[in-house]
Short mmCIF file of N, CA, C and O in Angstrom, two decimals:
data_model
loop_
_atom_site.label_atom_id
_atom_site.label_comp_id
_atom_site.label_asym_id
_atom_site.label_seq_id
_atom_site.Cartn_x
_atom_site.Cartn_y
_atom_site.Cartn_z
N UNK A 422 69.34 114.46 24.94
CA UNK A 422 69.89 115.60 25.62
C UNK A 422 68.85 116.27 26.49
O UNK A 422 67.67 115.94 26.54
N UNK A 423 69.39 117.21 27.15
CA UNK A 423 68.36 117.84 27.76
C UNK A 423 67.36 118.65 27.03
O UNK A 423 67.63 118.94 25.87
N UNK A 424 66.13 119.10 27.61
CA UNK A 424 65.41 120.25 27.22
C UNK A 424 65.99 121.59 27.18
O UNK A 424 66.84 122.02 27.95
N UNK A 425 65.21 122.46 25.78
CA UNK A 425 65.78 123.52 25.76
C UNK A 425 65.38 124.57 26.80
O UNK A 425 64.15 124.61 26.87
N UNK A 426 65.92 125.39 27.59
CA UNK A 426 64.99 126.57 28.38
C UNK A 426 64.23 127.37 27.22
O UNK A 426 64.30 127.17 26.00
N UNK A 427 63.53 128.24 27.87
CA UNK A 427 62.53 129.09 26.97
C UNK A 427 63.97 130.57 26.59
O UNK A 427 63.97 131.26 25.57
N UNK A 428 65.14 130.69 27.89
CA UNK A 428 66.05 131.49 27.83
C UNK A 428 66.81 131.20 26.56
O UNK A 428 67.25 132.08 25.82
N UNK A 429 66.94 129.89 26.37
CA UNK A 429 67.50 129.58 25.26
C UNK A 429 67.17 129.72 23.89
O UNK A 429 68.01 129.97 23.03
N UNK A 430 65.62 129.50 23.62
CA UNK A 430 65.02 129.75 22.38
C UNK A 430 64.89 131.36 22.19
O UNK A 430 64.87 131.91 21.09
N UNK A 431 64.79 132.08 23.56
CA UNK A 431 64.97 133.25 23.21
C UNK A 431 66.49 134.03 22.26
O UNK A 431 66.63 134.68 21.22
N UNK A 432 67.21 133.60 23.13
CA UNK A 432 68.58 134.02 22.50
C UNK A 432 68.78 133.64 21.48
O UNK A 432 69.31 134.49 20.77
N UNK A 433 68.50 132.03 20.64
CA UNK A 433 68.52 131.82 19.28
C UNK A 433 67.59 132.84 18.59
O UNK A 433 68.10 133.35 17.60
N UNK A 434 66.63 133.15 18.83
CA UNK A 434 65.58 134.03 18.00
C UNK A 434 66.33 135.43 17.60
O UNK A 434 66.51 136.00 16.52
N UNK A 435 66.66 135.73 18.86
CA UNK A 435 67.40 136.99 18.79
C UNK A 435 68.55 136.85 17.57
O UNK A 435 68.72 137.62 16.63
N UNK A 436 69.23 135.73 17.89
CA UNK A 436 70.61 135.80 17.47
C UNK A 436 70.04 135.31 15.36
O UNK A 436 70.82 134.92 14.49
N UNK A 437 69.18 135.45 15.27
CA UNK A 437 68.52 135.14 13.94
C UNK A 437 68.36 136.36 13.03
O UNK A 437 67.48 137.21 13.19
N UNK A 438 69.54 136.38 11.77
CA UNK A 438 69.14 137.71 11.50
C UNK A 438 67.59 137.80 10.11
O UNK A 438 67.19 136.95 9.32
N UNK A 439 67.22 138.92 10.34
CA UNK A 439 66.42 138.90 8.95
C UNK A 439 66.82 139.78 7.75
O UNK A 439 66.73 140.99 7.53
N UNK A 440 67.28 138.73 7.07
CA UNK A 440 67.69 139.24 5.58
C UNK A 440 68.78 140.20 5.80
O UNK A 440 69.57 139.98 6.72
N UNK A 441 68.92 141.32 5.01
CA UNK A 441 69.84 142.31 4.99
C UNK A 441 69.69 143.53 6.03
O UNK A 441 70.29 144.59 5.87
N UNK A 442 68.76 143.25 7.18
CA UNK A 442 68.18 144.22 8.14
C UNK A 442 69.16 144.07 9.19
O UNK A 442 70.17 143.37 9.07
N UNK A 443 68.78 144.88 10.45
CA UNK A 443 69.41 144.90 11.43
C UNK A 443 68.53 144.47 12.35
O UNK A 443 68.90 144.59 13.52
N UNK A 444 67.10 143.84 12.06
CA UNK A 444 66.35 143.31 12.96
C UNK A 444 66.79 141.64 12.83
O UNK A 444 67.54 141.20 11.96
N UNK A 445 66.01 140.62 14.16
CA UNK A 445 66.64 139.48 14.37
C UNK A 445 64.93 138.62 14.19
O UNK A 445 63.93 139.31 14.41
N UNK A 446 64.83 137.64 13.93
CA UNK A 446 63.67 136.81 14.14
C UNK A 446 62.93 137.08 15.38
O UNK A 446 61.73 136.83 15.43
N UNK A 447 63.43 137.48 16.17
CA UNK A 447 62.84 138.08 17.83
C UNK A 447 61.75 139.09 17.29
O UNK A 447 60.56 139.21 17.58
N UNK A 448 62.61 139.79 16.36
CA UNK A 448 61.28 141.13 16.31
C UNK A 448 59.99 141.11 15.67
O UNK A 448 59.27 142.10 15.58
N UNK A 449 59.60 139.53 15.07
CA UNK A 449 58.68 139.15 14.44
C UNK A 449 58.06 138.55 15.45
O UNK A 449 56.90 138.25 15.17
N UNK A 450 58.51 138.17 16.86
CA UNK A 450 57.23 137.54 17.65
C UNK A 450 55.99 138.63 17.85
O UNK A 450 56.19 139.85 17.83
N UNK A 451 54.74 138.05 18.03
CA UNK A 451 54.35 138.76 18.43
C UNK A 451 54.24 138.93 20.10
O UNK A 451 54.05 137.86 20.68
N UNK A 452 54.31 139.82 20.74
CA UNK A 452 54.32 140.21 21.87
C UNK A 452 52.87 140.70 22.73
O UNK A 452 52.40 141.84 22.77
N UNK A 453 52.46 139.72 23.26
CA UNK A 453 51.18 140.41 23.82
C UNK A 453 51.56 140.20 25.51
O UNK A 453 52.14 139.19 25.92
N UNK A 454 51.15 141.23 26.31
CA UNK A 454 50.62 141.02 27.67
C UNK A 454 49.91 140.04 28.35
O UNK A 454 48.71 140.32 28.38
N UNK A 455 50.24 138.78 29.04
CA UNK A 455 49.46 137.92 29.37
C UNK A 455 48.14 137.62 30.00
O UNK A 455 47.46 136.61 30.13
N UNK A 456 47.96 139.69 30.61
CA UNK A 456 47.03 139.66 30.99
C UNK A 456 45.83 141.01 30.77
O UNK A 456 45.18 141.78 31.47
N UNK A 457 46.10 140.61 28.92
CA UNK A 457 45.76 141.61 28.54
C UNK A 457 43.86 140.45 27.80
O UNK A 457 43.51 139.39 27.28
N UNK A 458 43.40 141.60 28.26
CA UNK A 458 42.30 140.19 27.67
C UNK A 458 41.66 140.97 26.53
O UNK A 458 40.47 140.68 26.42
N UNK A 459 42.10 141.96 25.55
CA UNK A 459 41.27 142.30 24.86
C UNK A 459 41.31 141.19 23.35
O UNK A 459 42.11 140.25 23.25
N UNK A 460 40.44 141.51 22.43
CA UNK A 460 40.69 140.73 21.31
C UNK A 460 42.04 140.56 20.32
O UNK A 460 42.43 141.65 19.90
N UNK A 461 42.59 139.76 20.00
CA UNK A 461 43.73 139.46 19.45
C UNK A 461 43.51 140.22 18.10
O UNK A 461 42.40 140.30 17.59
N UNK A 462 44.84 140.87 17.47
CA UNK A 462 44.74 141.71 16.51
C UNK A 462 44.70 140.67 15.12
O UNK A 462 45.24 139.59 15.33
N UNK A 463 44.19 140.84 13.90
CA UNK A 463 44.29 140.09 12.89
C UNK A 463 45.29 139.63 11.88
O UNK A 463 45.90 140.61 11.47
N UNK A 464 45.56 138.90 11.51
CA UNK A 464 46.77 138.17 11.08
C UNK A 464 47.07 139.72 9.63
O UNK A 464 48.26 139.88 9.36
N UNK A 465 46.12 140.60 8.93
CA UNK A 465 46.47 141.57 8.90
C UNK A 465 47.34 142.26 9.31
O UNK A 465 48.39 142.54 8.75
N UNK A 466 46.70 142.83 11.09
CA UNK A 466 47.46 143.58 11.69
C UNK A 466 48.52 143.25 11.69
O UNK A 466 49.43 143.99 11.32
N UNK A 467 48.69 141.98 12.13
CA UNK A 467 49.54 141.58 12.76
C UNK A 467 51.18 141.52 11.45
O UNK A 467 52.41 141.53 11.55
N UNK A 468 50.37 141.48 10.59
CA UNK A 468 51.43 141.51 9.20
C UNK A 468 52.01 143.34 9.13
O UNK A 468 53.09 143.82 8.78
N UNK A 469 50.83 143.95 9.60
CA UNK A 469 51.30 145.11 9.65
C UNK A 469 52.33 146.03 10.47
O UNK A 469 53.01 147.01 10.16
N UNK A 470 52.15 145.21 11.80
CA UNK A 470 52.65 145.62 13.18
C UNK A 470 54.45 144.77 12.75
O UNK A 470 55.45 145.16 13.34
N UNK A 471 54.50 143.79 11.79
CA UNK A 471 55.96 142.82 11.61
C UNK A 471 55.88 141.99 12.49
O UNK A 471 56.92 141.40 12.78
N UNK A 472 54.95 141.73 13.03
CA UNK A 472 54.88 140.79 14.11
C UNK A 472 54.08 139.58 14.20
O UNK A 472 53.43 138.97 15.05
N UNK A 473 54.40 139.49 12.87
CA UNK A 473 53.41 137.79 12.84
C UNK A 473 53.21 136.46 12.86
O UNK A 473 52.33 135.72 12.43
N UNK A 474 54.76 136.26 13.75
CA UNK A 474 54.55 135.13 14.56
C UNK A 474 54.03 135.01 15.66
O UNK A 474 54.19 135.84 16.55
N UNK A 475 53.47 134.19 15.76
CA UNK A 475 52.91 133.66 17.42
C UNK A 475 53.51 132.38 17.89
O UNK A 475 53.25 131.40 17.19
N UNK A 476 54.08 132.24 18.69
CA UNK A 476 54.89 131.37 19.41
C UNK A 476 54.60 131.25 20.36
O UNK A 476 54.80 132.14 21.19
N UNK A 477 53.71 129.52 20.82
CA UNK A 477 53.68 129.09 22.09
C UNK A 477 54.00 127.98 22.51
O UNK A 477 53.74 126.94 21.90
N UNK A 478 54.52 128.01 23.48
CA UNK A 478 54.74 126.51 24.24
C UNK A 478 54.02 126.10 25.02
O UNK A 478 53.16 126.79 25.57
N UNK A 479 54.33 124.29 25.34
CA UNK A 479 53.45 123.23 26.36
C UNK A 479 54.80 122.52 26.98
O UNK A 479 55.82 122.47 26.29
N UNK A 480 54.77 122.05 28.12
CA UNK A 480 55.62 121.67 28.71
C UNK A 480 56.75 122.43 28.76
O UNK A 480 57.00 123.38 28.02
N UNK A 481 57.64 121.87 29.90
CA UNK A 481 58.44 122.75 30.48
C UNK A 481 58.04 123.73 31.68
O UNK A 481 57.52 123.34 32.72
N UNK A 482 58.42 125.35 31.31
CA UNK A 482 57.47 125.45 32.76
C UNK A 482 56.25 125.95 32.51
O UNK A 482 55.77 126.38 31.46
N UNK A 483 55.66 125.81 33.94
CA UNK A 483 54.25 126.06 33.67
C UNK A 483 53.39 127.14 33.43
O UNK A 483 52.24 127.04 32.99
N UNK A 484 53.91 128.07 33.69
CA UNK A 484 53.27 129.01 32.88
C UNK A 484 52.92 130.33 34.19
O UNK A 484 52.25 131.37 34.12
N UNK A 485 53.77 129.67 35.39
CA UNK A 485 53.94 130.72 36.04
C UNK A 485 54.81 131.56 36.44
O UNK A 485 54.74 132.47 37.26
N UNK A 486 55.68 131.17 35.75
CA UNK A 486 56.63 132.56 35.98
C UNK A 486 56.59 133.33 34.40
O UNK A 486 56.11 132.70 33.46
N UNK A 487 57.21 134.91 34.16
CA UNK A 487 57.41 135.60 32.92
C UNK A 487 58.01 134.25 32.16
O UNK A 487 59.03 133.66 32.53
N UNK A 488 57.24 133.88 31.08
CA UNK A 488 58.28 133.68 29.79
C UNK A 488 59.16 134.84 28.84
O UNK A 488 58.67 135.96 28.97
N UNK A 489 59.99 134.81 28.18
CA UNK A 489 60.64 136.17 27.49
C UNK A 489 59.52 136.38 26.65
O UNK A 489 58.60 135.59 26.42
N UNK A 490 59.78 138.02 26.05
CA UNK A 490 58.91 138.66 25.38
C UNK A 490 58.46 137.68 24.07
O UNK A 490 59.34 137.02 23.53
N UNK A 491 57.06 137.62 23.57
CA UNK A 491 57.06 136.86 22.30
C UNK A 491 56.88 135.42 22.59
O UNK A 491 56.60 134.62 21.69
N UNK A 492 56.99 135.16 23.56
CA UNK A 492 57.07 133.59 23.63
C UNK A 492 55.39 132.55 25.32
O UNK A 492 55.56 132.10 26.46
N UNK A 493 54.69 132.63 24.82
CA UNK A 493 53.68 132.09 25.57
C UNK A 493 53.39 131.04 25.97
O UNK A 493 53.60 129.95 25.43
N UNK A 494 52.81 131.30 27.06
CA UNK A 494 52.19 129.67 27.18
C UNK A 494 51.12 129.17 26.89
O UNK A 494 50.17 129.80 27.35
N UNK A 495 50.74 127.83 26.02
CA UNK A 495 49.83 127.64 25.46
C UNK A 495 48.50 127.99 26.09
O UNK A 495 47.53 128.65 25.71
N UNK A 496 48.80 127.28 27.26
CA UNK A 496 47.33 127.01 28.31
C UNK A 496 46.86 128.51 28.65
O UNK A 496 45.72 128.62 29.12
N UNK A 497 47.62 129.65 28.46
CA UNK A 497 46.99 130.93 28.92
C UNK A 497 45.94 131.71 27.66
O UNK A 497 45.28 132.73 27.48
N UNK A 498 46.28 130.53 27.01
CA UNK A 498 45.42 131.44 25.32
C UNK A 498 44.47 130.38 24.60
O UNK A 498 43.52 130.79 23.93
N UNK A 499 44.84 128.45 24.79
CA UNK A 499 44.52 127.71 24.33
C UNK A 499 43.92 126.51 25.09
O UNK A 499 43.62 126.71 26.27
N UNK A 500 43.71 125.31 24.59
CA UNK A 500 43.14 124.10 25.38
C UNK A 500 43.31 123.16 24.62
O UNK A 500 43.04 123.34 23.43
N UNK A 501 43.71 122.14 24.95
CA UNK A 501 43.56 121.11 24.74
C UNK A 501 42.63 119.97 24.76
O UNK A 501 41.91 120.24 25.72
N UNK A 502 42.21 118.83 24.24
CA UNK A 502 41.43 117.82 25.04
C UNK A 502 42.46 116.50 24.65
O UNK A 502 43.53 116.53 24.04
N UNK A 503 41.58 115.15 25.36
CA UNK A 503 42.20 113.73 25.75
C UNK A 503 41.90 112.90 24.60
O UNK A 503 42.34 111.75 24.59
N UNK A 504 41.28 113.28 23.75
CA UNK A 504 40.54 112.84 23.34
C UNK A 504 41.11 112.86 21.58
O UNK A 504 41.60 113.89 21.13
N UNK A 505 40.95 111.38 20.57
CA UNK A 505 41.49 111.01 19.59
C UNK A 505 40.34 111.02 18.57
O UNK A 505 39.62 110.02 18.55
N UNK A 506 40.08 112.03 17.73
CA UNK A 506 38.98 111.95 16.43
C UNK A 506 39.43 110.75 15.29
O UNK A 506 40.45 110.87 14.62
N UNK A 507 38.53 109.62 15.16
CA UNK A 507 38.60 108.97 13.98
C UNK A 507 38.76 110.28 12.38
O UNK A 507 39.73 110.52 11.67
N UNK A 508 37.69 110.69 12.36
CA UNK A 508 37.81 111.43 11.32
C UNK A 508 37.02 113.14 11.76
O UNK A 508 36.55 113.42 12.86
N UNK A 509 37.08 113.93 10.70
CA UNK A 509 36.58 115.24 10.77
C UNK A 509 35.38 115.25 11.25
O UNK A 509 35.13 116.03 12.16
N UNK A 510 34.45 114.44 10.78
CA UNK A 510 33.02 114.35 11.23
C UNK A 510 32.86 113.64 12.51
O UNK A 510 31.94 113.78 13.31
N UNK A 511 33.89 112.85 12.61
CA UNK A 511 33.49 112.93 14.21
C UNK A 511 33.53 113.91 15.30
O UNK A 511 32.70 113.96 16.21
N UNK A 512 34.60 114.73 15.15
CA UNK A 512 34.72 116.20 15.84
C UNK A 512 33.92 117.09 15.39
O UNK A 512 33.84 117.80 16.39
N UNK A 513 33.09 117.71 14.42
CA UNK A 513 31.82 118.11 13.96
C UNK A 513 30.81 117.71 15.24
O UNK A 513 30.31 118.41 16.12
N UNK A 514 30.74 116.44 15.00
CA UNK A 514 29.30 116.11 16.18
C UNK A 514 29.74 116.50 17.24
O UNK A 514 28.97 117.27 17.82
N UNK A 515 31.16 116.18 18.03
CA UNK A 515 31.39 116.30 19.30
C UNK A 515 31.07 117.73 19.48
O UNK A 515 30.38 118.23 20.37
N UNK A 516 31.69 118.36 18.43
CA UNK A 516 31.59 119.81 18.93
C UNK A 516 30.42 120.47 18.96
O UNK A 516 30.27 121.39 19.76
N UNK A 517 29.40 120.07 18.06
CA UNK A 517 28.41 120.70 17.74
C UNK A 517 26.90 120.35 18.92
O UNK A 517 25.94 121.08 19.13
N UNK A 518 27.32 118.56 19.65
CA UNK A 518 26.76 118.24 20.42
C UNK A 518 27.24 118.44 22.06
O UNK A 518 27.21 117.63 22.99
N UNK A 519 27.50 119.30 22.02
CA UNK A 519 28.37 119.41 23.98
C UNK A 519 29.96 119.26 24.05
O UNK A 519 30.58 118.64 24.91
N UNK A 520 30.43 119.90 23.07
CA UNK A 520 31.93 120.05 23.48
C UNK A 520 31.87 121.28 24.77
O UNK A 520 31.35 122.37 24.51
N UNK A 521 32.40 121.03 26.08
CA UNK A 521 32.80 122.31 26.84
C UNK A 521 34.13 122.63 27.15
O UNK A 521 35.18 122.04 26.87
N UNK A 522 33.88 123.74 27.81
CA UNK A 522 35.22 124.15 27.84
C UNK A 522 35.31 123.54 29.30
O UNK A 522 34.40 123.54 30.12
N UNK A 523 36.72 122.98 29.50
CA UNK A 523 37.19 122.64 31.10
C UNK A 523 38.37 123.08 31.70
O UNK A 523 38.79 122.58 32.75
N UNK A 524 39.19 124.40 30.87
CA UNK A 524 39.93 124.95 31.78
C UNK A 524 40.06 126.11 31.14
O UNK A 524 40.02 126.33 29.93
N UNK A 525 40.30 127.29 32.57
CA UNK A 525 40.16 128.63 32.69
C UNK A 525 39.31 129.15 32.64
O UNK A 525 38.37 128.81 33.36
N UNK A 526 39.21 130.17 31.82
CA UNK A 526 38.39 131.02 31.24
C UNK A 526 37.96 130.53 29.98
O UNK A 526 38.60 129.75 29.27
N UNK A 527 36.62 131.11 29.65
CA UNK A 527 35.92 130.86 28.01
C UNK A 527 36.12 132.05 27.34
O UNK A 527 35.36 132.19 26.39
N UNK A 528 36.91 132.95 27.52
CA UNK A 528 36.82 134.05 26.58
C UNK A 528 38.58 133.84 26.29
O UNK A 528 39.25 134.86 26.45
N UNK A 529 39.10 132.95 26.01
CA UNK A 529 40.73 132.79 25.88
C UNK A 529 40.31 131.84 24.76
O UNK A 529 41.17 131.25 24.10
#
């Protein structure tokens, strides 16, 4: 079938109730500003605020237009690499010997 839109996962979230409340799974995303660069609050806070999911996506679109509230794009917070670790200790060395960063910013 086709891919889901991000419009779509929104409205399921919404349409998700929690428990005996009148809030929906929506109100547990957490919601940050995409271009907010201060430090991310702690899975604490974040338990405190009810908002402690984080939900992001890869593929689909790219990450330039608004996604709905709660819902991000990976590449604006995260990174990826190409690259396949045999085991734990091999990513140990990589990282510890010249892993860099190669996209965006280093403070994301």
């Amino acid at each position: 079938g086709d891919p889901i839109s991000l419009e779509d996962i929104d409205t399921i979230a919404r349409s998700v109730p929690l428990g005996n409340s009148n809030r929906a799974f929506a109100d547990r995303l957490y919601r940050r500003d995409r271009y907010d660069y201060s430090d991310w609050p702690t899975l604490a806070e974040l338990i405190r605020m009810e908002q402690q999911v984080l939900f992001f996506y890869m593929g689909g679109p790219d990450g330039s237009e608004e996604p709905p509230p709660g819902i991000h794009y990976f590449y604006e917070y995260g990174m990826s690499t190409h690259w396949a670790y045999a085991s734990v200790s091999e990513l140990r060395d990589t990282v510890m010997n010249g892993c860099q960063v190669h996209r965006r910013s280093s403070n994301r």
